Amino acid sequence: MKVLVIGASGFIGTHIVKYAVSQKHQVVAGVRKSSDTSQLQNLQVPSTVFSYHSGELLQKEMEELKQLYGTFDLIIHNAGLTKAFDPKKLFETNQVLTVKFAKLIEKQGLLSAKGKFVYVSSLAARGPSGVLKPVTNYGRSKLLAEEQLLEMSLPLVIVRPTAVFGPGDAAFLKLFKAIKMNIAPLLAKPTQQLTFIFARDLARLLVDYAPAQPDSTIIAATDGKNYAPGELYSCIGDCIGKKPVTVRIPSFVMMPYAHANEFFAKIFKGQPVLTPEKMNELTADWGIAEGDITPKDFIFTSLSDALKESAEHYRQNGLL
C-alpha cells in the first residue's frame, strides 16, 4: 500500500511512519521546510516539503508529488497546531489549511480508486463527555475542519484521538518526572474521567483500522476504558518504583494564575504556559461518551504495559 503522511515529523507523525514502514508499506513523509526530520532519517523514507501557507506553492508541490509517486492508497492528514498565542492561527492551520490540502488532493486526483483520506482530528472537537461541544479554540478549529471535510466528496474517515502518549512524548515525561519526586499533581476532582491511547496503537488504528471503515465515520480513538487520575498515577508509580502522594491544587488557586499568565503573555507577546481555557480543559471529564464510535475487534496495549514501555524509553535516552 502506498501511504502519504502529512505532518510526519512530530511525535504522532513519527509513530505513524514507523508503523507503516514496519508493515512494508511504501511511505512518503510530508513535512514543513522548518520541520525537525531527525526522527525520520533512520526510517529511510522519502520526504516531500509542503509550503503550508502558500497556496500557489502548495499546488505546485502537489503536482510534483503526483508526478513523482502517482496516486496513494491512503493519505493521513496529521498536520496541525495545538496551541498558538493568536487563536486565529489555530483556525488558519487546523481548519483553513486542512481544507486547502483536501481540495488540492481532490483536484490533483492523488487518491487511488479505492483510496481513503484519514483526518487526524482530536477528541477536543467532541468536547468533554458531559458537555459534548468544544471548550477550546483548538477543539473548535478541529470541529470546523471536520464539518467542511464532510461536505466534500473525498472518501473520508475522521479519527479523534484522546490524550496520546508513548516513547518520544514530552507532555507525559513531565508527569513521570513529577511522580519520580513522589508528587502527583491533581487539578481536577479525584473522580474525573480520563481516556488515553498509546501512540503505537493510534498508528495501527490510522494505518490498518480507519481505512477499512465506511466513509464519513468518526472514530473516538481511545483504548475503550475510562480512568480516574489516581489510576494513572499509580500505574506510573509502579513503572518507576514510586508511590506518589496526590497533591490537590484547587481551581480557585490555579484559575487566577491562569488569568495572570494569559494577561502577561499578551503584554509581552509570549506563549502562556496556562490559560483559563486550558484550565477548563484540564479539569473536565474526558470519558467515553454516549454516541462515541470506538474501535471494535481492535486489541489495545494495556495502560500499564504502555507506560512501562514509555518509562523504559525515557530511561534509555537519559530523560528520567
PDB file of C-alpha atoms in Angstrom:
ATOM      1  CA  MET A   1       0.000   0.000   0.000  1.00  0.00           C
ATOM      2  CA  LYS A   2       1.256   3.474  -0.870  1.00  0.00           C
ATOM      3  CA  VAL A   3       0.848   5.881   2.060  1.00  0.00           C
ATOM      4  CA  LEU A   4       1.281   9.655   2.316  1.00  0.00           C
ATOM      5  CA  VAL A   5       1.558  11.058   5.845  1.00  0.00           C
ATOM      6  CA  ILE A   6       1.039  14.824   6.011  1.00  0.00           C
ATOM      7  CA  GLY A   7       2.557  16.108   9.246  1.00  0.00           C
ATOM      8  CA  ALA A   8       5.037  13.258   9.575  1.00  0.00           C
ATOM      9  CA  SER A   9       7.801  14.762  11.679  1.00  0.00           C
ATOM     10  CA  GLY A  10       6.179  15.237  15.090  1.00  0.00           C
ATOM     11  CA  PHE A  11       5.537  12.816  17.931  1.00  0.00           C
ATOM     12  CA  ILE A  12       2.425  11.185  16.450  1.00  0.00           C
ATOM     13  CA  GLY A  13       3.579  11.543  12.846  1.00  0.00           C
ATOM     14  CA  THR A  14       6.812   9.686  13.541  1.00  0.00           C
ATOM     15  CA  HIS A  15       4.899   6.809  15.116  1.00  0.00           C
ATOM     16  CA  ILE A  16       2.579   6.636  12.084  1.00  0.00           C
ATOM     17  CA  VAL A  17       5.509   6.497   9.652  1.00  0.00           C
ATOM     18  CA  LYS A  18       7.400   3.971  11.781  1.00  0.00           C
ATOM     19  CA  TYR A  19       4.418   1.627  11.951  1.00  0.00           C
ATOM     20  CA  ALA A  20       3.566   1.948   8.247  1.00  0.00           C
ATOM     21  CA  VAL A  21       7.178   1.161   7.329  1.00  0.00           C
ATOM     22  CA  SER A  22       7.155  -1.867   9.660  1.00  0.00           C
ATOM     23  CA  GLN A  23       4.175  -3.183   7.680  1.00  0.00           C
ATOM     24  CA  LYS A  24       6.177  -2.901   4.438  1.00  0.00           C
ATOM     25  CA  HIS A  25       4.063  -0.065   3.055  1.00  0.00           C
ATOM     26  CA  GLN A  26       5.602   2.439   0.652  1.00  0.00           C
ATOM     27  CA  VAL A  27       5.592   5.633   2.693  1.00  0.00           C
ATOM     28  CA  VAL A  28       6.135   9.274   1.752  1.00  0.00           C
ATOM     29  CA  ALA A  29       6.562  11.736   4.623  1.00  0.00           C
ATOM     30  CA  GLY A  30       5.034  15.183   4.139  1.00  0.00           C
ATOM     31  CA  VAL A  31       6.816  17.837   6.238  1.00  0.00           C
ATOM     32  CA  ARG A  32       7.331  21.576   6.548  1.00  0.00           C
ATOM     33  CA  LYS A  33      10.613  23.110   5.414  1.00  0.00           C
ATOM     34  CA  SER A  34      11.311  24.011   9.063  1.00  0.00           C
ATOM     35  CA  SER A  35      10.449  20.551  10.444  1.00  0.00           C
ATOM     36  CA  ASP A  36      12.923  18.569  12.513  1.00  0.00           C
ATOM     37  CA  THR A  37      13.147  15.367  10.478  1.00  0.00           C
ATOM     38  CA  SER A  38      15.886  13.701  12.538  1.00  0.00           C
ATOM     39  CA  GLN A  39      13.471  11.022  13.792  1.00  0.00           C
ATOM     40  CA  LEU A  40      12.566  10.117  10.206  1.00  0.00           C
ATOM     41  CA  GLN A  41      16.100   9.756   8.875  1.00  0.00           C
ATOM     42  CA  ASN A  42      16.644   6.317  10.412  1.00  0.00           C
ATOM     43  CA  LEU A  43      13.437   5.099   8.765  1.00  0.00           C
ATOM     44  CA  GLN A  44      14.838   5.840   5.306  1.00  0.00           C
ATOM     45  CA  VAL A  45      11.588   7.120   3.831  1.00  0.00           C
ATOM     46  CA  PRO A  46      11.401   9.766   1.105  1.00  0.00           C
ATOM     47  CA  SER A  47      10.042  13.109   2.239  1.00  0.00           C
ATOM     48  CA  THR A  48       8.298  15.916   0.421  1.00  0.00           C
ATOM     49  CA  VAL A  49       8.256  19.504   1.646  1.00  0.00           C
ATOM     50  CA  PHE A  50       4.940  21.350   1.766  1.00  0.00           C
ATOM     51  CA  SER A  51       4.749  25.155   1.849  1.00  0.00           C
ATOM     52  CA  TYR A  52       1.755  25.119   4.173  1.00  0.00           C
ATOM     53  CA  HIS A  53       0.800  28.792   3.959  1.00  0.00           C
ATOM     54  CA  SER A  54       1.391  29.480   0.270  1.00  0.00           C
ATOM     55  CA  GLY A  55      -1.500  28.309  -1.886  1.00  0.00           C
ATOM     56  CA  GLU A  56       0.394  28.733  -5.172  1.00  0.00           C
ATOM     57  CA  LEU A  57       3.496  26.881  -3.961  1.00  0.00           C
ATOM     58  CA  LEU A  58       1.436  24.180  -2.288  1.00  0.00           C
ATOM     59  CA  GLN A  59      -0.442  23.490  -5.519  1.00  0.00           C
ATOM     60  CA  LYS A  60       2.846  23.204  -7.409  1.00  0.00           C
ATOM     61  CA  GLU A  61       4.224  20.842  -4.756  1.00  0.00           C
ATOM     62  CA  MET A  62       1.121  18.670  -5.005  1.00  0.00           C
ATOM     63  CA  GLU A  63       1.512  18.498  -8.790  1.00  0.00           C
ATOM     64  CA  GLU A  64       5.145  17.436  -8.402  1.00  0.00           C
ATOM     65  CA  LEU A  65       4.119  14.862  -5.797  1.00  0.00           C
ATOM     66  CA  LYS A  66       1.660  13.318  -8.258  1.00  0.00           C
ATOM     67  CA  GLN A  67       4.321  13.218 -10.982  1.00  0.00           C
ATOM     68  CA  LEU A  68       6.837  11.525  -8.677  1.00  0.00           C
ATOM     69  CA  TYR A  69       4.645   8.982  -6.890  1.00  0.00           C
ATOM     70  CA  GLY A  70       1.353   8.755  -8.741  1.00  0.00           C
ATOM     71  CA  THR A  71      -1.696   8.052  -6.574  1.00  0.00           C
ATOM     72  CA  PHE A  72      -1.833   6.958  -2.930  1.00  0.00           C
ATOM     73  CA  ASP A  73      -3.973   4.243  -1.357  1.00  0.00           C
ATOM     74  CA  LEU A  74      -4.014   6.089   1.958  1.00  0.00           C
ATOM     75  CA  ILE A  75      -3.442   9.735   2.833  1.00  0.00           C
ATOM     76  CA  ILE A  76      -3.262  10.524   6.548  1.00  0.00           C
ATOM     77  CA  HIS A  77      -3.583  14.215   7.384  1.00  0.00           C
ATOM     78  CA  ASN A  78      -1.855  14.622  10.744  1.00  0.00           C
ATOM     79  CA  ALA A  79      -0.653  18.223  10.372  1.00  0.00           C
ATOM     80  CA  GLY A  80      -1.995  20.735  12.852  1.00  0.00           C
ATOM     81  CA  LEU A  81      -1.376  23.271  15.578  1.00  0.00           C
ATOM     82  CA  THR A  82      -2.266  22.539  19.216  1.00  0.00           C
ATOM     83  CA  LYS A  83      -1.592  25.971  20.687  1.00  0.00           C
ATOM     84  CA  ALA A  84      -0.860  29.486  19.500  1.00  0.00           C
ATOM     85  CA  PHE A  85      -0.509  32.949  21.004  1.00  0.00           C
ATOM     86  CA  ASP A  86      -3.049  34.214  18.470  1.00  0.00           C
ATOM     87  CA  PRO A  87      -6.178  31.978  18.285  1.00  0.00           C
ATOM     88  CA  LYS A  88      -6.579  32.962  14.612  1.00  0.00           C
ATOM     89  CA  LYS A  89      -3.532  30.834  13.812  1.00  0.00           C
ATOM     90  CA  LEU A  90      -5.317  27.767  15.170  1.00  0.00           C
ATOM     91  CA  PHE A  91      -8.185  28.263  12.741  1.00  0.00           C
ATOM     92  CA  GLU A  92      -5.870  29.159   9.841  1.00  0.00           C
ATOM     93  CA  THR A  93      -3.842  25.981  10.348  1.00  0.00           C
ATOM     94  CA  ASN A  94      -6.350  23.439  11.636  1.00  0.00           C
ATOM     95  CA  GLN A  95      -9.379  24.494   9.614  1.00  0.00           C
ATOM     96  CA  VAL A  96      -8.422  26.553   6.545  1.00  0.00           C
ATOM     97  CA  LEU A  97      -5.169  24.778   5.707  1.00  0.00           C
ATOM     98  CA  THR A  98      -6.617  21.297   6.263  1.00  0.00           C
ATOM     99  CA  VAL A  99      -9.463  22.009   3.845  1.00  0.00           C
ATOM    100  CA  LYS A 100      -6.990  23.523   1.365  1.00  0.00           C
ATOM    101  CA  PHE A 101      -4.949  20.302   1.459  1.00  0.00           C
ATOM    102  CA  ALA A 102      -8.069  18.194   0.966  1.00  0.00           C
ATOM    103  CA  LYS A 103      -9.227  20.263  -2.027  1.00  0.00           C
ATOM    104  CA  LEU A 104      -5.809  20.005  -3.664  1.00  0.00           C
ATOM    105  CA  ILE A 105      -5.729  16.253  -3.060  1.00  0.00           C
ATOM    106  CA  GLU A 106      -9.127  16.038  -4.738  1.00  0.00           C
ATOM    107  CA  LYS A 107      -8.122  18.363  -7.589  1.00  0.00           C
ATOM    108  CA  GLN A 108      -4.872  16.514  -8.322  1.00  0.00           C
ATOM    109  CA  GLY A 109      -6.513  13.085  -8.047  1.00  0.00           C
ATOM    110  CA  LEU A 110      -3.923  11.947  -5.507  1.00  0.00           C
ATOM    111  CA  LEU A 111      -6.098   9.145  -4.110  1.00  0.00           C
ATOM    112  CA  SER A 112      -6.281   5.807  -5.907  1.00  0.00           C
ATOM    113  CA  ALA A 113      -9.672   4.391  -6.955  1.00  0.00           C
ATOM    114  CA  LYS A 114     -10.143   2.655  -3.584  1.00  0.00           C
ATOM    115  CA  GLY A 115      -8.046   5.096  -1.578  1.00  0.00           C
ATOM    116  CA  LYS A 116      -9.018   6.734   1.702  1.00  0.00           C
ATOM    117  CA  PHE A 117      -8.347  10.137   3.269  1.00  0.00           C
ATOM    118  CA  VAL A 118      -7.958   9.821   7.045  1.00  0.00           C
ATOM    119  CA  TYR A 119      -8.124  13.068   9.004  1.00  0.00           C
ATOM    120  CA  VAL A 120      -6.482  13.093  12.429  1.00  0.00           C
ATOM    121  CA  SER A 121      -8.765  15.379  14.421  1.00  0.00           C
ATOM    122  CA  SER A 122      -8.998  15.375  18.229  1.00  0.00           C
ATOM    123  CA  LEU A 123     -11.395  14.406  20.992  1.00  0.00           C
ATOM    124  CA  ALA A 124     -11.307  18.138  21.740  1.00  0.00           C
ATOM    125  CA  ALA A 125     -13.614  18.520  18.714  1.00  0.00           C
ATOM    126  CA  ARG A 126     -16.221  16.455  20.561  1.00  0.00           C
ATOM    127  CA  GLY A 127     -15.585  18.242  23.822  1.00  0.00           C
ATOM    128  CA  PRO A 128     -15.781  16.931  27.400  1.00  0.00           C
ATOM    129  CA  SER A 129     -18.060  13.943  27.932  1.00  0.00           C
ATOM    130  CA  GLY A 130     -20.533  15.952  29.992  1.00  0.00           C
ATOM    131  CA  VAL A 131     -20.706  18.836  27.513  1.00  0.00           C
ATOM    132  CA  LEU A 132     -20.278  17.314  24.031  1.00  0.00           C
ATOM    133  CA  LYS A 133     -19.134  20.553  22.437  1.00  0.00           C
ATOM    134  CA  PRO A 134     -15.644  22.057  22.158  1.00  0.00           C
ATOM    135  CA  VAL A 135     -14.455  24.157  25.097  1.00  0.00           C
ATOM    136  CA  THR A 136     -11.236  25.422  23.475  1.00  0.00           C
ATOM    137  CA  ASN A 137     -10.340  27.230  20.268  1.00  0.00           C
ATOM    138  CA  TYR A 138      -8.241  24.211  19.356  1.00  0.00           C
ATOM    139  CA  GLY A 139     -11.289  21.964  19.618  1.00  0.00           C
ATOM    140  CA  ARG A 140     -13.471  24.417  17.714  1.00  0.00           C
ATOM    141  CA  SER A 141     -10.918  24.687  14.892  1.00  0.00           C
ATOM    142  CA  LYS A 142     -10.787  20.892  14.585  1.00  0.00           C
ATOM    143  CA  LEU A 143     -14.586  20.609  14.562  1.00  0.00           C
ATOM    144  CA  LEU A 144     -14.925  23.214  11.806  1.00  0.00           C
ATOM    145  CA  ALA A 145     -12.385  21.303   9.720  1.00  0.00           C
ATOM    146  CA  GLU A 146     -14.364  18.087  10.225  1.00  0.00           C
ATOM    147  CA  GLU A 147     -17.604  19.743   9.144  1.00  0.00           C
ATOM    148  CA  GLN A 148     -16.087  21.170   5.963  1.00  0.00           C
ATOM    149  CA  LEU A 149     -14.334  17.917   5.054  1.00  0.00           C
ATOM    150  CA  LEU A 150     -17.596  16.003   5.453  1.00  0.00           C
ATOM    151  CA  GLU A 151     -19.177  18.310   2.864  1.00  0.00           C
ATOM    152  CA  MET A 152     -16.594  17.236   0.280  1.00  0.00           C
ATOM    153  CA  SER A 153     -16.721  14.139  -1.889  1.00  0.00           C
ATOM    154  CA  LEU A 154     -13.418  12.672  -0.681  1.00  0.00           C
ATOM    155  CA  PRO A 155     -13.640   9.128   0.754  1.00  0.00           C
ATOM    156  CA  LEU A 156     -13.098  10.278   4.329  1.00  0.00           C
ATOM    157  CA  VAL A 157     -12.722   8.800   7.808  1.00  0.00           C
ATOM    158  CA  ILE A 158     -12.188  11.083  10.809  1.00  0.00           C
ATOM    159  CA  VAL A 159     -10.220   9.886  13.831  1.00  0.00           C
ATOM    160  CA  ARG A 160     -10.466  11.797  17.114  1.00  0.00           C
ATOM    161  CA  PRO A 161      -7.572  10.764  19.374  1.00  0.00           C
ATOM    162  CA  THR A 162      -7.835  11.343  23.095  1.00  0.00           C
ATOM    163  CA  ALA A 163      -4.628  12.018  25.101  1.00  0.00           C
ATOM    164  CA  VAL A 164      -1.821  10.264  23.206  1.00  0.00           C
ATOM    165  CA  PHE A 165       1.327   9.087  24.994  1.00  0.00           C
ATOM    166  CA  GLY A 166       4.304   6.870  24.344  1.00  0.00           C
ATOM    167  CA  PRO A 167       8.034   6.953  23.579  1.00  0.00           C
ATOM    168  CA  GLY A 168       9.021  10.439  22.475  1.00  0.00           C
ATOM    169  CA  ASP A 169       6.153  12.254  24.202  1.00  0.00           C
ATOM    170  CA  ALA A 170       7.297  15.356  26.097  1.00  0.00           C
ATOM    171  CA  ALA A 171       4.000  16.006  27.927  1.00  0.00           C
ATOM    172  CA  PHE A 172       3.879  12.679  29.769  1.00  0.00           C
ATOM    173  CA  LEU A 173       7.597  12.971  30.560  1.00  0.00           C
ATOM    174  CA  LYS A 174       6.769  15.931  32.821  1.00  0.00           C
ATOM    175  CA  LEU A 175       4.268  13.773  34.696  1.00  0.00           C
ATOM    176  CA  PHE A 176       6.797  10.951  35.019  1.00  0.00           C
ATOM    177  CA  LYS A 177       9.328  13.411  36.456  1.00  0.00           C
ATOM    178  CA  ALA A 178       6.822  14.773  38.975  1.00  0.00           C
ATOM    179  CA  ILE A 179       5.898  11.278  40.136  1.00  0.00           C
ATOM    180  CA  LYS A 180       9.593  10.368  40.376  1.00  0.00           C
ATOM    181  CA  MET A 181       9.682  13.124  43.020  1.00  0.00           C
ATOM    182  CA  ASN A 182       6.697  11.389  44.708  1.00  0.00           C
ATOM    183  CA  ILE A 183       4.333  14.187  43.671  1.00  0.00           C
ATOM    184  CA  ALA A 184       1.116  13.559  41.746  1.00  0.00           C
ATOM    185  CA  PRO A 185      -0.479  16.940  40.947  1.00  0.00           C
ATOM    186  CA  LEU A 186      -4.268  16.909  40.722  1.00  0.00           C
ATOM    187  CA  LEU A 187      -6.084  19.899  39.243  1.00  0.00           C
ATOM    188  CA  ALA A 188      -9.498  18.234  38.888  1.00  0.00           C
ATOM    189  CA  LYS A 189     -11.727  16.225  41.191  1.00  0.00           C
ATOM    190  CA  PRO A 190     -10.448  12.711  42.062  1.00  0.00           C
ATOM    191  CA  THR A 191     -13.418  11.186  40.203  1.00  0.00           C
ATOM    192  CA  GLN A 192     -12.503  12.903  36.932  1.00  0.00           C
ATOM    193  CA  GLN A 193     -12.805  10.549  33.951  1.00  0.00           C
ATOM    194  CA  LEU A 194      -9.855  10.356  31.587  1.00  0.00           C
ATOM    195  CA  THR A 195      -9.106   8.365  28.436  1.00  0.00           C
ATOM    196  CA  PHE A 196      -5.803   7.524  26.780  1.00  0.00           C
ATOM    197  CA  ILE A 197      -4.324   5.859  23.723  1.00  0.00           C
ATOM    198  CA  PHE A 198      -0.796   4.544  23.240  1.00  0.00           C
ATOM    199  CA  ALA A 199       0.954   6.177  20.262  1.00  0.00           C
ATOM    200  CA  ARG A 200       1.715   2.877  18.539  1.00  0.00           C
ATOM    201  CA  ASP A 201      -1.916   1.779  18.929  1.00  0.00           C
ATOM    202  CA  LEU A 202      -3.047   5.053  17.357  1.00  0.00           C
ATOM    203  CA  ALA A 203      -0.648   4.484  14.459  1.00  0.00           C
ATOM    204  CA  ARG A 204      -2.059   0.975  13.946  1.00  0.00           C
ATOM    205  CA  LEU A 205      -5.578   2.348  14.071  1.00  0.00           C
ATOM    206  CA  LEU A 206      -4.816   5.039  11.480  1.00  0.00           C
ATOM    207  CA  VAL A 207      -2.994   2.733   9.062  1.00  0.00           C
ATOM    208  CA  ASP A 208      -4.939  -0.542   9.441  1.00  0.00           C
ATOM    209  CA  TYR A 209      -8.338   0.082  11.007  1.00  0.00           C
ATOM    210  CA  ALA A 210      -9.601   3.501   9.884  1.00  0.00           C
ATOM    211  CA  PRO A 211      -9.164   2.958   6.108  1.00  0.00           C
ATOM    212  CA  ALA A 212     -11.431  -0.100   6.302  1.00  0.00           C
ATOM    213  CA  GLN A 213     -14.327   1.858   7.842  1.00  0.00           C
ATOM    214  CA  PRO A 214     -17.281   3.300   5.891  1.00  0.00           C
ATOM    215  CA  ASP A 215     -16.918   6.818   4.515  1.00  0.00           C
ATOM    216  CA  SER A 216     -17.826   9.655   6.920  1.00  0.00           C
ATOM    217  CA  THR A 217     -17.210   7.510  10.014  1.00  0.00           C
ATOM    218  CA  ILE A 218     -15.968   9.487  13.028  1.00  0.00           C
ATOM    219  CA  ILE A 219     -13.919   7.300  15.378  1.00  0.00           C
ATOM    220  CA  ALA A 220     -13.250   8.175  19.028  1.00  0.00           C
ATOM    221  CA  ALA A 221      -9.693   6.885  19.398  1.00  0.00           C
ATOM    222  CA  THR A 222      -9.374   5.693  22.988  1.00  0.00           C
ATOM    223  CA  ASP A 223      -8.399   2.321  24.430  1.00  0.00           C
ATOM    224  CA  GLY A 224     -12.042   1.819  25.367  1.00  0.00           C
ATOM    225  CA  LYS A 225     -11.638   2.415  29.110  1.00  0.00           C
ATOM    226  CA  ASN A 226     -12.192   5.307  31.492  1.00  0.00           C
ATOM    227  CA  TYR A 227      -9.562   6.052  34.139  1.00  0.00           C
ATOM    228  CA  ALA A 228      -9.514   8.171  37.285  1.00  0.00           C
ATOM    229  CA  PRO A 229      -6.370  10.298  37.775  1.00  0.00           C
ATOM    230  CA  GLY A 230      -5.317   8.088  40.687  1.00  0.00           C
ATOM    231  CA  GLU A 231      -5.200   5.026  38.423  1.00  0.00           C
ATOM    232  CA  LEU A 232      -2.843   6.783  36.032  1.00  0.00           C
ATOM    233  CA  TYR A 233      -0.596   7.985  38.857  1.00  0.00           C
ATOM    234  CA  SER A 234      -0.447   4.513  40.431  1.00  0.00           C
ATOM    235  CA  CYS A 235       0.479   2.916  37.092  1.00  0.00           C
ATOM    236  CA  ILE A 236       3.281   5.412  36.513  1.00  0.00           C
ATOM    237  CA  GLY A 237       4.462   4.962  40.101  1.00  0.00           C
ATOM    238  CA  ASP A 238       4.630   1.194  39.616  1.00  0.00           C
ATOM    239  CA  CYS A 239       6.717   1.692  36.455  1.00  0.00           C
ATOM    240  CA  ILE A 240       9.381   3.722  38.233  1.00  0.00           C
ATOM    241  CA  GLY A 241       9.158   2.260  41.737  1.00  0.00           C
ATOM    242  CA  LYS A 242       7.452   5.198  43.413  1.00  0.00           C
ATOM    243  CA  LYS A 243       4.312   5.662  45.494  1.00  0.00           C
ATOM    244  CA  PRO A 244       3.357   9.257  44.769  1.00  0.00           C
ATOM    245  CA  VAL A 245       1.372  11.463  47.104  1.00  0.00           C
ATOM    246  CA  THR A 246      -1.552  13.145  45.363  1.00  0.00           C
ATOM    247  CA  VAL A 247      -1.387  16.909  45.820  1.00  0.00           C
ATOM    248  CA  ARG A 248      -4.731  18.562  45.122  1.00  0.00           C
ATOM    249  CA  ILE A 249      -4.388  22.041  43.654  1.00  0.00           C
ATOM    250  CA  PRO A 250      -7.830  23.707  43.793  1.00  0.00           C
ATOM    251  CA  SER A 251      -9.179  25.592  40.796  1.00  0.00           C
ATOM    252  CA  PHE A 252      -9.602  28.753  42.891  1.00  0.00           C
ATOM    253  CA  VAL A 253      -5.808  28.765  43.257  1.00  0.00           C
ATOM    254  CA  MET A 254      -4.913  27.897  39.671  1.00  0.00           C
ATOM    255  CA  MET A 255      -7.524  29.948  37.816  1.00  0.00           C
ATOM    256  CA  PRO A 256      -6.207  33.372  38.951  1.00  0.00           C
ATOM    257  CA  TYR A 257      -2.720  32.184  37.997  1.00  0.00           C
ATOM    258  CA  ALA A 258      -4.036  31.167  34.568  1.00  0.00           C
ATOM    259  CA  HIS A 259      -5.667  34.582  34.060  1.00  0.00           C
ATOM    260  CA  ALA A 260      -2.447  36.354  35.087  1.00  0.00           C
ATOM    261  CA  ASN A 261      -0.417  34.090  32.819  1.00  0.00           C
ATOM    262  CA  GLU A 262      -2.621  34.939  29.857  1.00  0.00           C
ATOM    263  CA  PHE A 263      -2.585  38.664  30.680  1.00  0.00           C
ATOM    264  CA  PHE A 264       1.208  38.948  30.834  1.00  0.00           C
ATOM    265  CA  ALA A 265       1.628  36.756  27.755  1.00  0.00           C
ATOM    266  CA  LYS A 266      -0.449  39.264  25.776  1.00  0.00           C
ATOM    267  CA  ILE A 267       1.642  42.164  27.056  1.00  0.00           C
ATOM    268  CA  PHE A 268       4.997  40.525  26.337  1.00  0.00           C
ATOM    269  CA  LYS A 269       3.841  38.687  23.181  1.00  0.00           C
ATOM    270  CA  GLY A 270       4.710  35.286  24.620  1.00  0.00           C
ATOM    271  CA  GLN A 271       3.111  31.847  24.736  1.00  0.00           C
ATOM    272  CA  PRO A 272       1.223  31.408  28.050  1.00  0.00           C
ATOM    273  CA  VAL A 273       2.016  28.235  29.972  1.00  0.00           C
ATOM    274  CA  LEU A 274      -1.524  28.034  31.328  1.00  0.00           C
ATOM    275  CA  THR A 275      -4.730  29.841  30.341  1.00  0.00           C
ATOM    276  CA  PRO A 276      -8.290  29.817  31.737  1.00  0.00           C
ATOM    277  CA  GLU A 277      -9.359  27.919  28.620  1.00  0.00           C
ATOM    278  CA  LYS A 278      -6.683  25.286  29.239  1.00  0.00           C
ATOM    279  CA  MET A 279      -7.737  25.024  32.893  1.00  0.00           C
ATOM    280  CA  ASN A 280     -11.308  24.272  31.809  1.00  0.00           C
ATOM    281  CA  GLU A 281      -9.963  21.538  29.545  1.00  0.00           C
ATOM    282  CA  LEU A 282      -7.662  20.036  32.189  1.00  0.00           C
ATOM    283  CA  THR A 283     -10.402  19.820  34.809  1.00  0.00           C
ATOM    284  CA  ALA A 284     -13.187  18.450  32.571  1.00  0.00           C
ATOM    285  CA  ASP A 285     -14.309  14.835  32.175  1.00  0.00           C
ATOM    286  CA  TRP A 286     -12.913  13.173  29.047  1.00  0.00           C
ATOM    287  CA  GLY A 287     -14.501   9.763  29.419  1.00  0.00           C
ATOM    288  CA  ILE A 288     -16.221   7.772  26.696  1.00  0.00           C
ATOM    289  CA  ALA A 289     -19.499   9.494  25.826  1.00  0.00           C
ATOM    290  CA  GLU A 290     -22.807   8.169  24.580  1.00  0.00           C
ATOM    291  CA  GLY A 291     -22.720   8.099  20.801  1.00  0.00           C
ATOM    292  CA  ASP A 292     -18.955   7.683  20.530  1.00  0.00           C
ATOM    293  CA  ILE A 293     -17.924   5.210  17.844  1.00  0.00           C
ATOM    294  CA  THR A 294     -14.981   3.342  19.354  1.00  0.00           C
ATOM    295  CA  PRO A 295     -12.843   0.716  17.587  1.00  0.00           C
ATOM    296  CA  LYS A 296     -14.309  -2.804  17.595  1.00  0.00           C
ATOM    297  CA  ASP A 297     -12.234  -6.003  17.416  1.00  0.00           C
ATOM    298  CA  PHE A 298      -9.080  -3.977  17.967  1.00  0.00           C
ATOM    299  CA  ILE A 299      -6.527  -5.140  20.533  1.00  0.00           C
ATOM    300  CA  PHE A 300      -5.060  -2.263  22.544  1.00  0.00           C
ATOM    301  CA  THR A 301      -1.883  -2.269  24.597  1.00  0.00           C
ATOM    302  CA  SER A 302      -2.787  -2.189  28.296  1.00  0.00           C
ATOM    303  CA  LEU A 303      -2.176   1.118  30.079  1.00  0.00           C
ATOM    304  CA  SER A 304       0.381  -0.468  32.411  1.00  0.00           C
ATOM    305  CA  ASP A 305       2.365  -2.100  29.577  1.00  0.00           C
ATOM    306  CA  ALA A 306       2.282   1.088  27.503  1.00  0.00           C
ATOM    307  CA  LEU A 307       3.513   3.177  30.443  1.00  0.00           C
ATOM    308  CA  LYS A 308       6.295   0.657  31.162  1.00  0.00           C
ATOM    309  CA  GLU A 309       7.494   0.919  27.571  1.00  0.00           C
ATOM    310  CA  SER A 310       7.363   4.719  27.766  1.00  0.00           C
ATOM    311  CA  ALA A 311       9.322   4.738  31.037  1.00  0.00           C
ATOM    312  CA  GLU A 312      11.976   2.454  29.552  1.00  0.00           C
ATOM    313  CA  HIS A 313      12.334   4.763  26.551  1.00  0.00           C
ATOM    314  CA  TYR A 314      12.788   7.794  28.824  1.00  0.00           C
ATOM    315  CA  ARG A 315      15.439   5.934  30.857  1.00  0.00           C
ATOM    316  CA  GLN A 316      17.352   4.729  27.804  1.00  0.00           C
ATOM    317  CA  ASN A 317      17.510   8.282  26.495  1.00  0.00           C
ATOM    318  CA  GLY A 318      18.646   9.729  29.823  1.00  0.00           C
ATOM    319  CA  LEU A 319      15.428  11.662  30.319  1.00  0.00           C
ATOM    320  CA  LEU A 320      14.201  10.022  33.514  1.00  0.00           C
TER     321      LEU A 320
END
